[in-house]
C-alpha positions as YAML, in Angstrom:
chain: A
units: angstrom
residues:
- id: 1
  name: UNK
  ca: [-11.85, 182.90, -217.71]
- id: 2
  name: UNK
  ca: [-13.11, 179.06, -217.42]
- id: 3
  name: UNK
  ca: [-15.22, 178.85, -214.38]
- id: 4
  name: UNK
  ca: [-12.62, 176.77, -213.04]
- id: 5
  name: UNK
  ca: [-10.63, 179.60, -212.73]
- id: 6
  name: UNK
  ca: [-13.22, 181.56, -211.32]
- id: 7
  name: UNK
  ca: [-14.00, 179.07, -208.76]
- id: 8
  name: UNK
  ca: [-10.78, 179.28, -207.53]
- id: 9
  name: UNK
  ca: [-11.01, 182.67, -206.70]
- id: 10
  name: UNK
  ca: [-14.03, 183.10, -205.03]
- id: 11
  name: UNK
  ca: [-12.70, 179.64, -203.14]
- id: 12
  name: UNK
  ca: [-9.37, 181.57, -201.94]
- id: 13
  name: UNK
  ca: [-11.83, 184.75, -201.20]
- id: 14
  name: UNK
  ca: [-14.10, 182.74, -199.13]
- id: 15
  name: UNK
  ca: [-11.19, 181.11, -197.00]
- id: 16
  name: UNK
  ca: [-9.63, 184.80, -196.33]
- id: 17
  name: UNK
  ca: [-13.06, 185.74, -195.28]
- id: 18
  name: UNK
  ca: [-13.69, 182.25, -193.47]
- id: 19
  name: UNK
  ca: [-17.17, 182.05, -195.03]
- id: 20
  name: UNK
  ca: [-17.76, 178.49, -194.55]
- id: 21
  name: UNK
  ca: [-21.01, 178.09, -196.43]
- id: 22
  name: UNK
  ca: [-18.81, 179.80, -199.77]
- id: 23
  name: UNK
  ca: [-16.13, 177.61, -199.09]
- id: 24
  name: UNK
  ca: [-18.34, 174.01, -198.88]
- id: 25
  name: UNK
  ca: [-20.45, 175.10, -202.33]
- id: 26
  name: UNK
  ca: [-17.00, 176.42, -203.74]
- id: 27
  name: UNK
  ca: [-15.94, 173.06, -203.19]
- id: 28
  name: UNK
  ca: [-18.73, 171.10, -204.17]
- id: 29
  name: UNK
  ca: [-18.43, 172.70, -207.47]
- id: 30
  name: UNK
  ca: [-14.96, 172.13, -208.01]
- id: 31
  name: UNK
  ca: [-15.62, 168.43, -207.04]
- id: 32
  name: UNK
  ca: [-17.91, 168.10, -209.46]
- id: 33
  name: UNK
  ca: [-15.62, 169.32, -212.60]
- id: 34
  name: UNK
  ca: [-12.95, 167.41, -211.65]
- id: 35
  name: UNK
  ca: [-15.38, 164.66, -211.71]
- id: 36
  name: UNK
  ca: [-16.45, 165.51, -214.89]
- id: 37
  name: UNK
  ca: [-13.01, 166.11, -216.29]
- id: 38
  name: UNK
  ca: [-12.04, 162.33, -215.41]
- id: 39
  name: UNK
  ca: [-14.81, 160.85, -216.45]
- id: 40
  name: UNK
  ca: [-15.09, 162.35, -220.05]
- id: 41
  name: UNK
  ca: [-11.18, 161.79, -220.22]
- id: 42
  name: UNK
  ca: [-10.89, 165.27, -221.90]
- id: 43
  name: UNK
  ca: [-7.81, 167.18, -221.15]
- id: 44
  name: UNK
  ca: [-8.77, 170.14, -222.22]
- id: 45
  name: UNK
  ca: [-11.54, 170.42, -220.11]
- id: 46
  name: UNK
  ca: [-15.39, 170.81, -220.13]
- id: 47
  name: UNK
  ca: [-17.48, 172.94, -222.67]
- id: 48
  name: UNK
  ca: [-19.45, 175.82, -220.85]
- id: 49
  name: UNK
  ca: [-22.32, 174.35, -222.10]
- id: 50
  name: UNK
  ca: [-21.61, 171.33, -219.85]
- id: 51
  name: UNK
  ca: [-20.35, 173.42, -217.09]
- id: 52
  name: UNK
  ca: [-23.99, 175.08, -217.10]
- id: 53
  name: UNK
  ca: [-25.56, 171.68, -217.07]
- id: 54
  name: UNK
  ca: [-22.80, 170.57, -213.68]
- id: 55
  name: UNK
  ca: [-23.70, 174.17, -211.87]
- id: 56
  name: UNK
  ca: [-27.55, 173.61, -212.69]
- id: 57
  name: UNK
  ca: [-27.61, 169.62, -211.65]
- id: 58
  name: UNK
  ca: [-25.81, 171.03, -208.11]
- id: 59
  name: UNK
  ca: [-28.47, 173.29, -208.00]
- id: 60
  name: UNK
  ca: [-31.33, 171.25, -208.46]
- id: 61
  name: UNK
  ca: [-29.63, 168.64, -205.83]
- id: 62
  name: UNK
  ca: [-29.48, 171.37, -203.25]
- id: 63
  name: UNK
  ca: [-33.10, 172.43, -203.54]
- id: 64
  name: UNK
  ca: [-34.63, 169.28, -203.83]
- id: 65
  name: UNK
  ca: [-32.78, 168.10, -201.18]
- id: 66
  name: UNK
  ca: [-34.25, 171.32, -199.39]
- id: 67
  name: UNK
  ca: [-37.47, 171.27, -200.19]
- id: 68
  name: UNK
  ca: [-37.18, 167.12, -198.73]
- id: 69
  name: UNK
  ca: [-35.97, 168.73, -195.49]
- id: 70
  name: UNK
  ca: [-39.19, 171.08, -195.43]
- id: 71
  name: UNK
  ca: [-41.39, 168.90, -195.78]
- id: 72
  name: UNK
  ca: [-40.32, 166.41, -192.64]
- id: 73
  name: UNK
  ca: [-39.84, 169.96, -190.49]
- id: 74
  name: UNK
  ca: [-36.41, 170.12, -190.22]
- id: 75
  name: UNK
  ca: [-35.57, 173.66, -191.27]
- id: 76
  name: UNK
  ca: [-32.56, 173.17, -189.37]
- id: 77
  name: UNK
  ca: [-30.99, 171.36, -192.33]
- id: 78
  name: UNK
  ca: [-32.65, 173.03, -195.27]
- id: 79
  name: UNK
  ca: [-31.66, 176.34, -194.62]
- id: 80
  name: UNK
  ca: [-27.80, 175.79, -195.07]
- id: 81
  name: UNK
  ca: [-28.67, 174.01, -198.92]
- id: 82
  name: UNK
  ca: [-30.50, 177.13, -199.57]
- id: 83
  name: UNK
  ca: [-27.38, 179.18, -198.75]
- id: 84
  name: UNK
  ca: [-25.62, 176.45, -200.85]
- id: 85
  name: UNK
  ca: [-27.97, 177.52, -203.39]
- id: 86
  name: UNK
  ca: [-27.52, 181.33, -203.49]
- id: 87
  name: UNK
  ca: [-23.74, 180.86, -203.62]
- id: 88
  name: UNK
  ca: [-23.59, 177.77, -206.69]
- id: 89
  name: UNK
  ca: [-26.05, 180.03, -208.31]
- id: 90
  name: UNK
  ca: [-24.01, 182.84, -209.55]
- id: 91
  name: UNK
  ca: [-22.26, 180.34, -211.78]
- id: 92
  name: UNK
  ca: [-25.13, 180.29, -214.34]
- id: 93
  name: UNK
  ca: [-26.14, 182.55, -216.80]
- id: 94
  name: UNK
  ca: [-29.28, 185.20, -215.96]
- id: 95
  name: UNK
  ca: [-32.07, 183.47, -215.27]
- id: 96
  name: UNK
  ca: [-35.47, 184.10, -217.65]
- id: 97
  name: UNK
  ca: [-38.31, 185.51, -215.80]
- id: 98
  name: UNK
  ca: [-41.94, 183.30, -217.15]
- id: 99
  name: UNK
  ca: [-42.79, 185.55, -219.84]
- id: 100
  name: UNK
  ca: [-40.23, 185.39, -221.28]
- id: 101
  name: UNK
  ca: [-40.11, 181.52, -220.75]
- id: 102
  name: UNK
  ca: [-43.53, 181.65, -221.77]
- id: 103
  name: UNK
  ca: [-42.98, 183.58, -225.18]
- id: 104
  name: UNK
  ca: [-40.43, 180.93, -226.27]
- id: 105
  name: UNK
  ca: [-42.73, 178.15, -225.18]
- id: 106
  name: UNK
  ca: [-45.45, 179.53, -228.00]
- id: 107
  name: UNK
  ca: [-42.58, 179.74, -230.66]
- id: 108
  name: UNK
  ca: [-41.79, 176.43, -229.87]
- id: 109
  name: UNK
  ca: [-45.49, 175.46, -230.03]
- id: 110
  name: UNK
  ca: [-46.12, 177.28, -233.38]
- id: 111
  name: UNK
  ca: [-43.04, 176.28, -235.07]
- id: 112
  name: UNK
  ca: [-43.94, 172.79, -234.38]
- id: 113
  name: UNK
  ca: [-47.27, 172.68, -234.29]
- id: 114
  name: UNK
  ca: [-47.65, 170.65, -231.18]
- id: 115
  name: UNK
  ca: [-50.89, 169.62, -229.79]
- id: 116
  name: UNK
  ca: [-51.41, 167.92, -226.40]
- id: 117
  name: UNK
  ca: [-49.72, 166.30, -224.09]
- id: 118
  name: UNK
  ca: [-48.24, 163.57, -226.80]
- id: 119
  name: UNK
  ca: [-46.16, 166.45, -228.52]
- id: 120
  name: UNK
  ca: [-45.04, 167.69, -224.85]
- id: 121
  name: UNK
  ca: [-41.21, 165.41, -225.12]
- id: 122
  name: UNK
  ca: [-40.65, 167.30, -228.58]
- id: 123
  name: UNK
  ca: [-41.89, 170.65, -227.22]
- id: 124
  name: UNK
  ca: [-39.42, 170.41, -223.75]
- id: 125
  name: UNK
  ca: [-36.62, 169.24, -226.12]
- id: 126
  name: UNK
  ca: [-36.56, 171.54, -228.35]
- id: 127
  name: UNK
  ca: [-37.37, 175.14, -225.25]
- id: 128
  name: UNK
  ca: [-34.85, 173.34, -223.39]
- id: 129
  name: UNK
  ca: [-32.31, 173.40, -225.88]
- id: 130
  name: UNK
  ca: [-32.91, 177.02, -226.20]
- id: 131
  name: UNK
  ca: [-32.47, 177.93, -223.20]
- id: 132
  name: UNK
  ca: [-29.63, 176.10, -222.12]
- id: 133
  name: UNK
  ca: [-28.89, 177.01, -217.87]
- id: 134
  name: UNK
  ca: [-31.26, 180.25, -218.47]
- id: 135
  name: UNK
  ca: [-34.43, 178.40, -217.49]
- id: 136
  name: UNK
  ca: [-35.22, 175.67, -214.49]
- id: 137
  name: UNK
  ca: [-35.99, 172.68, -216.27]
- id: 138
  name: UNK
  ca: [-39.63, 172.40, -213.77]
- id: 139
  name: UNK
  ca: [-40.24, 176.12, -214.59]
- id: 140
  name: UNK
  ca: [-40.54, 174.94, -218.68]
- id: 141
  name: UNK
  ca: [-42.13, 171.55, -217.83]
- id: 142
  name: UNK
  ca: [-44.73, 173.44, -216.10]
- id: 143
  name: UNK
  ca: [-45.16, 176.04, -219.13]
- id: 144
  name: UNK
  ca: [-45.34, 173.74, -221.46]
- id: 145
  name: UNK
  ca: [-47.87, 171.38, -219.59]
- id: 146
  name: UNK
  ca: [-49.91, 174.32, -219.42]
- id: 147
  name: UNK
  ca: [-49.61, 175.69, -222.72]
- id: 148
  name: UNK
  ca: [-50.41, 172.50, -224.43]
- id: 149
  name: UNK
  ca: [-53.75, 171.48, -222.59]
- id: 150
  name: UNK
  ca: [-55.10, 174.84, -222.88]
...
């Protein structure tokens, strides 16, 4: 089942239960395939790779746009992103806990070599590409900043 599909049905479960915050982030998703679809001109859809990469951008819109309304004091505003959050989240694939994140950081590292912050672009490429929608691209960044000045 394409997530699509399984969009859908947690969209018609949401408007039985009239859980508005499902419904908008249900939505949001949806509009942002079908965005997708028309822009790449495929008929046949998206790959799940790029459906990973939609749900995660949607994500990263929501909390940023969160941690924005945080800062100024409006909690007011942030709090239903966050709830945005929880809901677009269950799209993407189990998250990696740091060690984990970690561990394939050093692979990375030792397969390449790397040293320093000049080898950091080939380093993120490379971790990132790995772990495709199971990592926060920050959470790496971070990793690897830290990895490669110690």
């Amino acid at each position: 089942m394409g997530l699509q599909d399984k969009v859908m049905e947690q969209m018609k479960a949401a408007m039985k239960s009239k859980d508005k915050v499902a419904l908008e982030s249900l939505r949001a998703i949806k509009s942002a395939l079908l965005l997708a679809q028309t822009e790449s001109g495929s008929g046949d859809g998206l790959s799940q790779e790029d459906e990973v990469k939609l749900v995660q951008k949607l994500v990263k819109q929501r909390k940023d746009s969160a941690a924005i309304f945080q800062q100024q004091g409006r909690d007011d505003l942030a709090a239903p992103e966050l709830a945005q959050v929880a809901v677009i989240e269950q799209f993407l694939p189990e998250q990696l806990g740091e060690e984990e994140i970690e561990k394939v950081v050093a692979d990375v590292i030792a397969q390449t070599g790397a040293e320093g912050m000049k080898d950091m672009g080939k380093v993120m490429g490379m971790v990132s590409k790995q772990l495709a929608g199971q990592a926060d691209g920050k959470t790496i960044s971070t990793i690897v900043k830290s990895k490669l000045t110690s």
